[in-house]
Amino acid sequence: LMRVQSALIWNISPLMSSAQPPVMYTTSLWSLPFESGAPVRLLQAQERALLRDLRSAIDKRIENKIASARRFAVRVRNHAKMVDCYLTTYYNHKSLFGNKKQISDQIIEHPQNYHIYEGLS
């Protein structure tokens, strides 16, 4: 049982987006008693661990939502900074008689020439 579980974790881990290996619980959720020869202590310990982790996940759901909102806010802030850098560069390089489309294309195609990314850091 443990070898099968280890092999499954080994094969599933690369598919997960987390650096942590996935947690697998080996338990029986039947209301019937265990058959003779079943690893009763292992199954009961795994069931307790599953219930404990479920309780913990429920308790931490607000914290997870706040963390997710914080990550999203950081991404929005970084995007706003990038747009601001592009617009500032555009307004600094446009002229009254110059081709505005050509200037914007140059800034978009070659941002390193206008030090866009240096302004972001």
Backbone as a chain_set.jsonl record, in Angstrom:
{"seq": "LMRVQSALIWNISPLMSSAQPPVMYTTSLWSLPFESGAPVRLLQAQERALLRDLRSAIDKRIENKIASARRFAVRVRNHAKMVDCYLTTYYNHKSLFGNKKQISDQIIEHPQNYHIYEGLS", "coords": {"N": [[0.835, -1.194, 0.0], [1.898, 1.242, 0.836], [4.002, 1.503, -0.971], [2.648, 1.752, -3.395], [1.303, 4.148, -2.93], [3.517, 5.873, -2.633], [4.676, 5.674, -5.194], [2.62, 6.763, -6.716], [2.522, 9.409, -5.733], [5.088, 10.209, -6.499], [4.823, 10.206, -9.294], [2.767, 12.029, -9.703], [3.611, 14.444, -8.624], [5.309, 16.093, -10.397], [3.331, 17.197, -12.004], [1.927, 18.939, -10.502], [1.422, 22.329, -9.398], [2.72, 23.195, -7.218], [5.575, 23.394, -5.06], [5.694, 21.675, -3.005], [5.212, 18.222, -2.242], [2.216, 16.414, -3.131], [-0.342, 15.729, -0.7], [-1.493, 12.668, 0.336], [-4.169, 10.744, 1.474], [-4.76, 7.702, 2.973], [-7.452, 6.006, 3.543], [-10.486, 4.577, 4.813], [-13.752, 5.297, 4.217], [-16.07, 4.045, 4.766], [-18.891, 2.991, 6.66], [-18.85, 0.521, 7.656], [-17.282, -2.086, 9.655], [-13.69, -2.647, 9.714], [-12.092, -5.123, 7.682], [-10.601, -8.261, 8.62], [-7.088, -8.316, 8.893], [-6.668, -5.903, 7.696], [-4.896, -2.802, 7.63], [-5.537, -1.374, 10.291], [-4.748, 0.57, 12.245], [-3.188, 2.316, 10.694], [-5.086, 3.22, 8.793], [-6.955, 4.494, 10.479], [-5.34, 6.485, 11.626], [-4.715, 7.95, 9.337], [-7.267, 8.819, 8.649], [-7.857, 10.503, 10.823], [-5.868, 12.432, 10.372], [-6.714, 13.443, 7.898], [-9.211, 14.614, 8.618], [-8.288, 16.517, 10.449], [-6.698, 18.151, 8.769], [-8.651, 19.051, 6.993], [-10.231, 20.576, 8.738], [-8.353, 22.513, 9.395], [-7.959, 23.695, 6.88], [-10.454, 24.841, 6.458], [-10.471, 26.688, 8.531], [-8.459, 28.391, 7.669], [-9.349, 29.584, 5.351], [-10.166, 32.27, 5.001], [-7.765, 33.635, 5.409], [-6.384, 32.652, 3.206], [-7.878, 33.759, 1.121], [-7.372, 36.46, 1.548], [-4.599, 36.504, 1.115], [-4.58, 35.774, -1.577], [-5.958, 37.96, -2.704], [-4.127, 39.939, -2.077], [-1.897, 39.147, -3.64], [-3.03, 39.514, -6.169], [-3.478, 42.28, -6.098], [-0.858, 43.241, -6.025], [0.007, 42.466, -8.565], [-1.702, 44.058, -10.125], [-0.836, 46.604, -9.331], [1.826, 46.544, -10.274], [1.332, 46.338, -13.01], [0.05, 48.79, -13.451], [2.166, 50.519, -12.853], [3.872, 49.864, -14.979], [2.365, 50.668, -17.205], [2.248, 53.383, -16.634], [4.975, 54.057, -16.873], [5.358, 53.565, -19.626], [3.539, 55.442, -20.719], [4.566, 57.881, -19.722], [7.069, 57.902, -20.934], [6.257, 57.997, -23.588], [4.921, 60.518, -23.688], [7.077, 62.179, -23.103], [8.682, 61.9, -25.358], [7.196, 62.521, -27.602], [6.439, 64.866, -30.153], [5.318, 68.032, -31.493], [5.166, 68.031, -34.304], [5.932, 65.48, -34.93], [5.585, 61.963, -35.815], [3.182, 60.39, -34.163], [2.293, 57.752, -34.013], [4.489, 56.331, -34.956], [6.373, 56.887, -32.965], [5.141, 55.675, -30.719], [5.116, 53.01, -31.584], [7.868, 52.52, -31.742], [8.617, 52.74, -29.037], [7.186, 50.609, -27.94], [8.211, 48.403, -29.37], [10.947, 48.501, -28.814], [11.61, 48.718, -25.882], [13.847, 48.726, -24.226], [15.566, 50.63, -25.23], [14.477, 52.944, -24.334], [14.582, 52.812, -21.652], [12.524, 51.657, -20.126], [12.091, 49.448, -18.403], [13.911, 49.915, -16.418], [12.787, 51.981, -15.046], [10.732, 50.692, -13.801], [11.897, 49.071, -11.881]], "CA": [[0.0, 0.0, 0.0], [2.765, 2.415, 0.928], [4.754, 1.607, -2.229], [1.729, 2.276, -4.412], [1.092, 5.547, -2.601], [4.757, 6.588, -2.953], [4.812, 5.734, -6.654], [1.61, 7.702, -7.204], [2.995, 10.761, -5.393], [6.259, 10.465, -7.34], [4.391, 10.48, -10.659], [1.853, 13.173, -9.742], [4.302, 15.658, -8.178], [5.703, 17.028, -11.466], [2.161, 17.809, -12.621], [1.356, 19.908, -9.567], [2.05, 23.649, -9.49], [3.338, 23.486, -5.932], [6.874, 22.763, -4.812], [5.449, 20.639, -2.004], [4.558, 17.035, -2.803], [0.81, 16.347, -2.72], [-0.644, 14.903, 0.466], [-2.484, 11.635, 0.034], [-4.703, 10.09, 2.663], [-5.224, 6.341, 2.753], [-8.456, 5.768, 4.58], [-11.748, 3.991, 4.395], [-14.84, 6.127, 4.723], [-17.248, 3.212, 4.944], [-19.341, 2.862, 8.05], [-18.694, -0.882, 8.044], [-16.005, -2.342, 10.34], [-12.592, -3.094, 8.865], [-11.931, -6.567, 7.557], [-9.41, -8.752, 9.31], [-5.877, -8.176, 8.084], [-6.553, -4.532, 7.194], [-4.037, -1.98, 8.493], [-6.521, -0.551, 10.995], [-4.119, 1.745, 12.872], [-2.807, 3.234, 9.619], [-6.292, 3.831, 8.231], [-7.529, 5.414, 11.466], [-4.446, 7.636, 11.735], [-4.899, 8.734, 8.117], [-8.581, 9.468, 8.74], [-7.705, 11.635, 11.756], [-5.071, 13.458, 9.699], [-7.585, 14.053, 6.894], [-10.171, 15.487, 9.299], [-7.528, 17.637, 11.02], [-6.312, 19.048, 7.685], [-9.882, 19.696, 6.514], [-10.566, 21.605, 9.724], [-7.355, 23.573, 9.236], [-8.233, 24.393, 5.615], [-11.648, 25.665, 6.664], [-10.076, 27.801, 9.385], [-7.538, 29.285, 6.967], [-9.861, 30.025, 4.057], [-10.153, 33.733, 4.945], [-6.369, 34.022, 5.215], [-6.031, 32.334, 1.825], [-8.519, 34.754, 0.258], [-6.628, 37.708, 1.718], [-3.324, 36.338, 0.421], [-4.86, 35.799, -3.012], [-6.273, 39.351, -3.05], [-2.869, 40.691, -1.986], [-1.116, 38.824, -4.839], [-3.672, 40.166, -7.306], [-3.242, 43.718, -5.971], [0.532, 43.49, -6.415], [0.063, 42.37, -10.016], [-2.368, 45.245, -10.673], [0.062, 47.732, -9.09], [2.949, 46.444, -11.204], [0.823, 46.667, -14.347], [-0.177, 50.236, -13.48], [3.488, 51.159, -12.943], [4.391, 49.668, -16.323], [1.605, 51.545, -18.093], [2.695, 54.742, -16.337], [6.298, 54.238, -17.488], [5.174, 53.676, -21.076], [2.897, 56.723, -21.043], [5.514, 58.962, -19.43], [8.07, 57.875, -22.007], [5.598, 58.463, -24.812], [4.694, 61.962, -23.611], [8.373, 62.868, -23.127], [9.32, 61.793, -26.665], [6.371, 62.987, -28.724], [6.606, 66.279, -30.49], [4.155, 68.608, -32.15], [5.132, 67.661, -35.719], [6.403, 64.112, -35.108], [4.6, 60.923, -36.066], [2.869, 59.798, -32.858], [2.198, 56.295, -34.183], [5.86, 55.826, -35.085], [7.0, 56.976, -31.641], [4.56, 54.641, -29.849], [5.606, 51.711, -32.057], [9.277, 52.402, -31.343], [8.677, 52.503, -27.593], [6.666, 49.259, -27.69], [9.098, 47.401, -29.958], [12.3, 48.588, -28.237], [11.512, 49.411, -24.583], [15.163, 48.849, -23.594], [16.171, 51.883, -25.694], [13.841, 54.047, -23.611], [14.784, 52.525, -20.223], [11.211, 51.394, -19.514], [12.162, 48.472, -17.304], [14.684, 50.508, -15.316], [11.843, 52.785, -14.279], [9.88, 49.805, -13.004], [12.61, 48.511, -10.728]], "C": [[0.877, 1.254, 0.0], [3.594, 2.593, -0.351], [3.881, 2.177, -3.343], [1.501, 3.759, -4.179], [2.338, 6.367, -2.956], [4.949, 6.73, -4.452], [3.82, 6.735, -7.251], [2.033, 9.145, -6.929], [4.169, 11.135, -6.289], [5.844, 10.853, -8.761], [3.488, 11.697, -10.766], [2.578, 14.478, -9.433], [4.729, 16.591, -9.304], [4.522, 17.747, -12.118], [1.539, 18.895, -11.763], [2.101, 21.233, -9.686], [2.759, 24.033, -8.2], [4.683, 22.782, -5.82], [6.743, 21.631, -3.794], [4.835, 19.411, -2.672], [3.102, 16.977, -2.332], [0.638, 15.421, -1.52], [-1.735, 13.924, 0.063], [-2.899, 10.97, 1.338], [-5.215, 8.71, 2.273], [-6.198, 6.032, 3.87], [-9.68, 5.117, 3.973], [-12.864, 4.808, 5.021], [-16.157, 5.355, 4.814], [-17.632, 3.191, 6.415], [-19.218, 1.424, 8.553], [-17.361, -1.08, 8.766], [-14.952, -2.853, 9.35], [-12.549, -4.617, 8.816], [-10.67, -6.997, 8.301], [-8.217, -8.675, 8.358], [-5.696, -6.781, 7.511], [-5.647, -3.741, 8.134], [-4.88, -0.932, 9.241], [-5.883, 0.706, 11.58], [-3.72, 2.779, 11.823], [-4.031, 3.961, 9.072], [-6.928, 4.819, 9.194], [-6.657, 6.665, 11.628], [-4.593, 8.545, 10.515], [-6.246, 9.466, 8.121], [-8.521, 10.666, 9.686], [-6.921, 12.775, 11.11], [-5.896, 14.187, 8.642], [-8.557, 15.03, 7.549], [-9.487, 16.707, 9.903], [-7.161, 18.641, 9.925], [-7.521, 19.739, 7.06], [-10.294, 20.834, 7.443], [-9.616, 22.795, 9.592], [-7.603, 24.383, 7.971], [-9.447, 25.303, 5.745], [-11.299, 26.887, 7.506], [-9.219, 28.827, 8.646], [-8.093, 29.846, 5.662], [-9.879, 31.545, 3.927], [-8.731, 34.228, 4.712], [-5.93, 33.756, 3.784], [-6.654, 33.329, 0.851], [-7.79, 36.088, 0.349], [-5.292, 37.636, 0.993], [-3.508, 36.388, -1.095], [-5.17, 37.227, -3.475], [-5.009, 40.205, -3.022], [-1.998, 40.424, -3.224], [-1.699, 39.51, -6.072], [-3.418, 41.674, -7.279], [-1.81, 44.07, -6.377], [0.665, 43.433, -7.937], [-0.584, 43.591, -10.68], [-1.471, 46.465, -10.504], [1.231, 47.709, -10.072], [2.52, 46.781, -12.629], [0.606, 48.178, -14.472], [1.149, 50.993, -13.58], [4.058, 51.047, -14.348], [3.678, 50.581, -17.314], [2.033, 52.992, -17.882], [4.057, 55.022, -16.956], [6.192, 54.393, -19.001], [4.574, 55.024, -21.448], [3.83, 57.897, -20.809], [6.567, 59.045, -20.523], [7.475, 58.399, -23.307], [5.432, 59.98, -24.795], [6.004, 62.744, -23.637], [9.012, 62.869, -24.513], [8.45, 62.252, -27.835], [6.615, 64.476, -28.95], [5.39, 66.744, -31.268], [4.039, 68.134, -33.602], [5.588, 66.223, -35.974], [5.254, 63.138, -35.342], [4.346, 60.174, -34.749], [2.807, 58.279, -32.927], [3.592, 55.677, -34.25], [6.571, 55.844, -33.728], [6.459, 55.877, -30.729], [5.021, 53.252, -30.273], [7.057, 51.485, -31.649], [9.403, 52.082, -29.858], [8.227, 51.079, -27.279], [7.636, 48.196, -28.19], [10.484, 47.365, -29.309], [12.265, 49.305, -26.888], [12.874, 49.589, -23.903], [15.861, 50.133, -24.029], [15.639, 53.092, -24.936], [13.884, 53.842, -22.095], [13.468, 52.318, -19.469], [11.361, 50.526, -18.278], [13.013, 48.985, -16.14], [13.785, 51.362, -14.439], [10.953, 51.933, -13.396], [10.603, 49.281, -11.758], [12.925, 49.602, -9.736]], "O": [[0.624, 2.202, -0.743], [3.855, 3.723, -0.763], [4.339, 2.996, -4.14], [1.503, 4.545, -5.127], [2.215, 7.451, -3.527], [5.343, 7.794, -4.929], [4.153, 7.466, -8.183], [1.913, 10.004, -7.803], [4.236, 12.26, -6.785], [6.454, 11.737, -9.363], [3.445, 12.339, -11.816], [2.184, 15.527, -9.943], [4.529, 17.799, -9.181], [4.705, 18.804, -12.723], [0.72, 19.68, -12.241], [3.281, 21.253, -10.038], [3.344, 25.113, -8.119], [4.9, 21.72, -6.403], [7.587, 20.737, -3.737], [4.017, 19.552, -3.581], [2.794, 17.448, -1.237], [1.382, 14.455, -1.352], [-2.768, 14.312, -0.482], [-2.064, 10.675, 2.193], [-6.015, 8.576, 1.347], [-5.797, 5.821, 5.014], [-9.867, 5.117, 2.756], [-12.9, 4.982, 6.239], [-17.228, 5.952, 4.927], [-16.787, 3.354, 7.295], [-19.453, 1.147, 9.73], [-16.412, -0.334, 8.526], [-15.276, -3.41, 8.301], [-12.917, -5.302, 9.771], [-9.787, -6.184, 8.573], [-8.343, -8.94, 7.163], [-4.667, -6.5, 6.897], [-5.644, -4.003, 9.336], [-4.921, 0.239, 8.861], [-6.427, 1.8, 11.425], [-3.892, 3.979, 12.034], [-4.01, 5.181, 8.907], [-7.393, 5.878, 8.772], [-7.177, 7.774, 11.753], [-4.596, 9.769, 10.646], [-6.344, 10.599, 7.649], [-9.071, 11.725, 9.384], [-7.265, 13.944, 11.278], [-5.793, 15.406, 8.502], [-8.707, 16.158, 7.08], [-10.039, 17.807, 9.876], [-7.296, 19.849, 10.125], [-7.424, 20.893, 6.641], [-10.66, 21.918, 6.989], [-10.04, 23.948, 9.67], [-7.477, 25.607, 7.978], [-9.462, 26.408, 5.203], [-11.77, 27.99, 7.231], [-9.258, 30.013, 8.974], [-7.368, 30.522, 4.933], [-9.629, 32.063, 2.839], [-8.512, 35.137, 3.91], [-5.184, 34.547, 3.207], [-6.024, 33.703, -0.138], [-7.612, 36.771, -0.66], [-4.891, 38.593, 0.33], [-2.693, 36.973, -1.808], [-4.692, 37.652, -4.526], [-4.843, 41.097, -3.855], [-1.428, 41.354, -3.793], [-0.962, 40.022, -6.914], [-3.17, 42.278, -8.322], [-1.586, 45.101, -7.012], [1.357, 44.26, -8.531], [-0.075, 44.098, -11.679], [-1.349, 47.276, -11.423], [1.586, 48.743, -10.638], [3.259, 47.434, -13.367], [0.947, 48.771, -15.496], [1.248, 51.987, -14.3], [4.652, 51.994, -14.862], [4.318, 51.197, -18.166], [2.167, 53.746, -18.846], [4.277, 56.102, -17.505], [6.853, 55.248, -19.59], [5.04, 55.678, -22.38], [3.876, 58.818, -21.624], [6.914, 60.134, -20.981], [8.118, 59.155, -24.035], [5.763, 60.653, -25.771], [6.038, 63.864, -24.146], [9.809, 63.756, -24.815], [8.944, 62.356, -28.957], [6.954, 65.222, -28.031], [4.539, 65.942, -31.653], [2.936, 67.866, -34.078], [5.625, 65.79, -37.126], [4.092, 63.461, -35.093], [5.198, 59.416, -34.285], [3.227, 57.597, -31.992], [3.838, 54.622, -33.665], [7.292, 54.904, -33.393], [7.233, 55.215, -30.037], [5.288, 52.403, -29.423], [7.429, 50.38, -31.256], [10.214, 51.241, -29.47], [8.828, 50.414, -26.435], [7.862, 47.195, -27.51], [11.12, 46.312, -29.263], [12.831, 50.39, -26.757], [13.044, 50.501, -23.093], [16.67, 50.676, -23.276], [16.281, 54.142, -24.902], [13.287, 54.615, -21.345], [13.319, 52.747, -18.326], [10.813, 50.842, -17.223], [12.85, 48.536, -15.006], [13.996, 51.456, -13.23], [10.473, 52.394, -12.361], [9.986, 49.075, -10.713], [13.524, 49.335, -8.694]]}, "num_chains": 1, "name": "protein.A"}
